[in-house]
Tab-separated table of C-alpha atoms in Angstrom:
chain	number	residue	atom	x	y	z
A	4	UNK	CA	-9.849	-13.466	0.309
A	5	UNK	CA	-6.909	-12.242	2.168
A	6	UNK	CA	-4.431	-9.479	1.325
A	7	UNK	CA	-0.859	-9.104	2.320
A	8	UNK	CA	-0.296	-6.540	5.076
A	9	UNK	CA	2.697	-5.279	7.036
A	10	UNK	CA	4.161	-2.357	5.191
A	11	UNK	CA	3.663	-0.130	8.068
A	12	UNK	CA	1.238	2.261	6.826
A	13	UNK	CA	-2.585	1.789	5.757
A	14	UNK	CA	-1.930	3.744	2.315
A	15	UNK	CA	1.162	1.323	1.640
A	16	UNK	CA	-0.965	-1.677	2.226
A	17	UNK	CA	-3.261	-0.249	-0.213
A	18	UNK	CA	-0.836	0.553	-2.803
A	19	UNK	CA	0.420	-3.137	-2.474
A	20	UNK	CA	-2.860	-4.425	-3.847
A	21	UNK	CA	-1.151	-4.154	-7.196
A	22	UNK	CA	1.987	-6.343	-6.568
A	23	UNK	CA	4.910	-7.359	-8.539
A	24	UNK	CA	5.356	-4.004	-9.951
A	25	UNK	CA	8.728	-4.528	-10.918
A	26	UNK	CA	7.778	-7.551	-13.078
A	27	UNK	CA	6.486	-7.615	-16.592
A	28	UNK	CA	3.053	-9.052	-15.254
A	29	UNK	CA	1.825	-7.204	-12.081
A	30	UNK	CA	-0.780	-8.814	-10.173
A	31	UNK	CA	-3.985	-6.913	-9.592
A	32	UNK	CA	-5.572	-7.592	-6.144
A	33	UNK	CA	-8.580	-5.177	-6.692
A	34	UNK	CA	-10.019	-7.073	-9.642
A	35	UNK	CA	-13.735	-6.384	-9.093
A	36	UNK	CA	-16.333	-5.137	-6.660
A	37	UNK	CA	-16.163	-8.143	-4.113
A	38	UNK	CA	-12.368	-7.847	-3.918
A	39	UNK	CA	-12.511	-4.191	-2.922
A	40	UNK	CA	-15.284	-5.126	-0.539
A	41	UNK	CA	-13.003	-7.867	1.164
A	42	UNK	CA	-9.897	-5.364	1.276
A	43	UNK	CA	-12.283	-2.817	3.152
A	44	UNK	CA	-13.345	-5.532	5.434
A	45	UNK	CA	-9.740	-6.630	6.334
A	46	UNK	CA	-8.223	-3.089	6.549
A	47	UNK	CA	-11.079	-0.729	7.363
A	48	UNK	CA	-12.714	0.192	10.762
A	49	UNK	CA	-16.268	-0.321	9.361
A	50	UNK	CA	-16.734	-3.006	6.940
A	51	UNK	CA	-19.447	-3.347	4.229
A	52	UNK	CA	-22.246	-5.853	4.544
A	53	UNK	CA	-20.875	-9.446	4.224
A	54	UNK	CA	-21.384	-10.558	0.573
A	55	UNK	CA	-21.810	-7.215	-0.842
A	56	UNK	CA	-20.033	-5.838	-3.764
A	57	UNK	CA	-18.906	-2.493	-5.040
A	58	UNK	CA	-19.909	-0.831	-8.309
A	59	UNK	CA	-17.368	-0.796	-11.096
A	60	UNK	CA	-17.031	2.896	-11.184
A	61	UNK	CA	-15.857	2.927	-7.444
A	62	UNK	CA	-13.366	0.099	-8.066
A	63	UNK	CA	-11.938	2.038	-10.991
A	64	UNK	CA	-11.724	5.308	-8.721
A	65	UNK	CA	-10.041	3.144	-6.142
A	66	UNK	CA	-7.606	1.957	-8.601
A	67	UNK	CA	-6.845	5.452	-9.685
A	68	UNK	CA	-6.443	6.642	-6.071
A	69	UNK	CA	-3.941	3.706	-5.436
A	70	UNK	CA	-1.727	4.788	-8.389
A	71	UNK	CA	-1.900	8.545	-7.161
A	72	UNK	CA	-0.931	7.417	-3.717
A	73	UNK	CA	2.015	5.269	-5.268
A	74	UNK	CA	3.120	8.337	-7.283
A	75	UNK	CA	2.808	10.744	-4.408
A	76	UNK	CA	5.016	8.603	-2.018
A	77	UNK	CA	7.565	7.942	-4.854
A	78	UNK	CA	7.796	11.582	-5.738
A	79	UNK	CA	7.473	13.002	-2.299
A	80	UNK	CA	5.026	15.896	-1.427
A	81	UNK	CA	6.807	18.718	-3.073
A	82	UNK	CA	7.848	16.806	-6.264
A	83	UNK	CA	4.283	15.306	-6.870
A	84	UNK	CA	2.451	16.404	-10.090
A	85	UNK	CA	-0.769	18.545	-9.458
A	86	UNK	CA	-2.926	15.653	-10.748
A	87	UNK	CA	-1.534	13.337	-8.257
A	88	UNK	CA	-2.066	15.809	-5.499
A	89	UNK	CA	-5.444	16.595	-6.571
A	90	UNK	CA	-6.555	12.901	-6.874
A	91	UNK	CA	-5.317	12.287	-3.303
A	92	UNK	CA	-6.808	15.528	-1.808
A	93	UNK	CA	-10.192	14.821	-3.332
A	94	UNK	CA	-10.256	11.351	-1.811
A	95	UNK	CA	-9.031	12.743	1.526
A	96	UNK	CA	-11.859	15.511	1.661
A	97	UNK	CA	-14.656	12.718	1.800
A	98	UNK	CA	-16.296	11.584	4.768
A	99	UNK	CA	-14.217	9.188	7.059
A	100	UNK	CA	-15.701	6.580	9.520
A	101	UNK	CA	-16.760	8.010	12.872
A	102	UNK	CA	-16.592	6.447	16.164
A	103	UNK	CA	-19.496	5.968	18.598
A	104	UNK	CA	-20.101	3.942	21.775
A	105	UNK	CA	-22.584	1.167	21.326
A	106	UNK	CA	-25.450	0.365	24.160
A	107	UNK	CA	-22.687	-1.761	25.980
A	108	UNK	CA	-20.248	1.023	26.079
A	109	UNK	CA	-17.979	-0.460	23.485
A	110	UNK	CA	-16.348	1.596	20.778
A	111	UNK	CA	-17.586	1.059	17.312
A	112	UNK	CA	-17.316	2.741	13.808
A	113	UNK	CA	-19.964	3.639	11.496
A	114	UNK	CA	-19.967	5.323	7.794
A	115	UNK	CA	-22.891	5.923	5.451
A	116	UNK	CA	-20.355	4.506	2.709
A	117	UNK	CA	-17.751	2.113	4.293
A	118	UNK	CA	-15.718	1.826	1.104
A	119	UNK	CA	-15.404	5.405	0.227
A	120	UNK	CA	-14.797	6.195	3.786
A	121	UNK	CA	-12.059	3.656	4.071
A	122	UNK	CA	-10.694	5.120	0.798
A	123	UNK	CA	-10.579	8.640	2.500
A	124	UNK	CA	-8.521	7.178	5.408
A	125	UNK	CA	-6.036	5.847	2.839
A	126	UNK	CA	-5.775	9.078	1.286
A	127	UNK	CA	-5.481	11.004	4.689
A	128	UNK	CA	-2.723	8.506	5.706
A	129	UNK	CA	-0.851	9.071	2.475
A	130	UNK	CA	-0.961	12.938	2.974
A	131	UNK	CA	0.187	12.338	6.863
A	132	UNK	CA	2.987	10.109	5.596
A	133	UNK	CA	4.433	12.427	2.737
A	134	UNK	CA	4.434	15.337	5.002
A	135	UNK	CA	6.042	13.634	7.941
A	136	UNK	CA	9.461	12.723	8.896
A	137	UNK	CA	8.584	8.955	8.294
A	138	UNK	CA	8.641	9.621	4.463
A	139	UNK	CA	12.336	9.331	4.559
A	140	UNK	CA	11.997	5.910	6.036
A	141	UNK	CA	9.962	4.687	3.097
A	142	UNK	CA	11.677	1.885	0.984
A	143	UNK	CA	11.090	0.082	-2.221
A	144	UNK	CA	11.608	-3.581	-1.697
A	145	UNK	CA	15.076	-4.772	-3.001
A	146	UNK	CA	13.456	-7.587	-4.826
A	147	UNK	CA	13.464	-6.211	-8.472
A	148	UNK	CA	10.351	-8.066	-9.360
A	149	UNK	CA	8.494	-7.020	-6.333
A	150	UNK	CA	8.503	-3.019	-6.086
A	151	UNK	CA	6.456	-3.002	-2.956
A	152	UNK	CA	6.649	0.117	-0.865
A	153	UNK	CA	7.223	-0.221	3.001
A	154	UNK	CA	8.155	1.976	6.119
A	155	UNK	CA	11.245	0.786	7.366
A	156	UNK	CA	10.857	0.824	11.170
A	157	UNK	CA	13.896	-1.102	11.861
A	158	UNK	CA	16.165	0.330	14.659
A	159	UNK	CA	19.263	0.886	11.972
A	160	UNK	CA	16.852	1.689	9.131
A	161	UNK	CA	18.387	-0.868	6.879
A	162	UNK	CA	15.519	-3.026	6.109
A	163	UNK	CA	15.635	-4.183	2.365
A	164	UNK	CA	12.610	-6.363	1.509
A	165	UNK	CA	9.060	-5.594	1.932
A	166	UNK	CA	8.756	-9.059	3.739
A	167	UNK	CA	11.218	-11.909	4.499
A	168	UNK	CA	8.844	-14.193	2.922
A	169	UNK	CA	8.746	-14.322	-0.052
A	170	UNK	CA	11.068	-11.507	-1.048
A	171	UNK	CA	13.801	-12.029	1.294
A	172	UNK	CA	14.078	-15.815	0.875
A	173	UNK	CA	14.103	-15.240	-2.875
A	174	UNK	CA	17.037	-13.013	-2.731
A	175	UNK	CA	18.752	-15.215	-0.388
A	176	UNK	CA	18.409	-18.118	-2.603
A	177	UNK	CA	19.539	-15.958	-5.657
A	178	UNK	CA	22.736	-15.161	-3.663
A	179	UNK	CA	23.316	-18.789	-2.634
A	180	UNK	CA	23.353	-19.643	-6.455
A	181	UNK	CA	25.295	-16.652	-7.224
A	182	UNK	CA	24.326	-13.504	-9.026
A	183	UNK	CA	23.334	-14.002	-12.517
A	184	UNK	CA	23.746	-10.114	-13.102
A	185	UNK	CA	26.519	-8.447	-11.579
A	186	UNK	CA	24.534	-5.393	-11.312
A	187	UNK	CA	21.965	-7.176	-8.959
A	188	UNK	CA	24.396	-8.296	-6.114
A	189	UNK	CA	22.576	-8.521	-2.766
A	190	UNK	CA	19.162	-8.329	-4.520
A	191	UNK	CA	19.523	-4.318	-4.982
A	192	UNK	CA	17.227	-2.834	-7.559
A	193	UNK	CA	18.547	-2.330	-10.918
A	194	UNK	CA	16.872	1.236	-11.091
A	195	UNK	CA	16.436	4.053	-8.852
A	196	UNK	CA	12.969	4.697	-7.652
A	197	UNK	CA	13.778	7.920	-5.878
A	198	UNK	CA	13.366	6.128	-2.774
A	199	UNK	CA	16.271	4.732	-0.577
A	200	UNK	CA	16.514	0.941	-0.657
């Protein structure tokens, strides 16, 4: 199992585990314990043991954290409701992976609970993002069916899609055929998310 990455921040890659948010049928990547364990293996500094699963309660908590991070990033630090801030703060307060040098002198990471520790990193990254100047560079994908958030690190600050493939390519194909809806010229979102696009 492989997950899309490239949003520019760990917390935004985590938020993207529910993709196609703008469509009527969002796709859940964190469907079960093995899926969450696989995400942690791909993105975390310390992996859970191969073949391990994660209890359903932790998966449910991870999904709640994901939605709280999404709400926090969309609302911004000052505008986030208290329950959103509390959910992210609680996750951020948990133990994170710690570095150590192995016998050969190579840096390694360890955590008693790799999943919870990686989720703590996600929460801390979200807190860092929304309180930094980078928050002004968070964008929502211009593909109305996508809705992914990403950090626009382009020189001009005009990146429009979370990824050239598939979102940018879909938008270019729509433009080549002509807009079916005049309000959707250039793949611009039909609604405001509170974020620049």
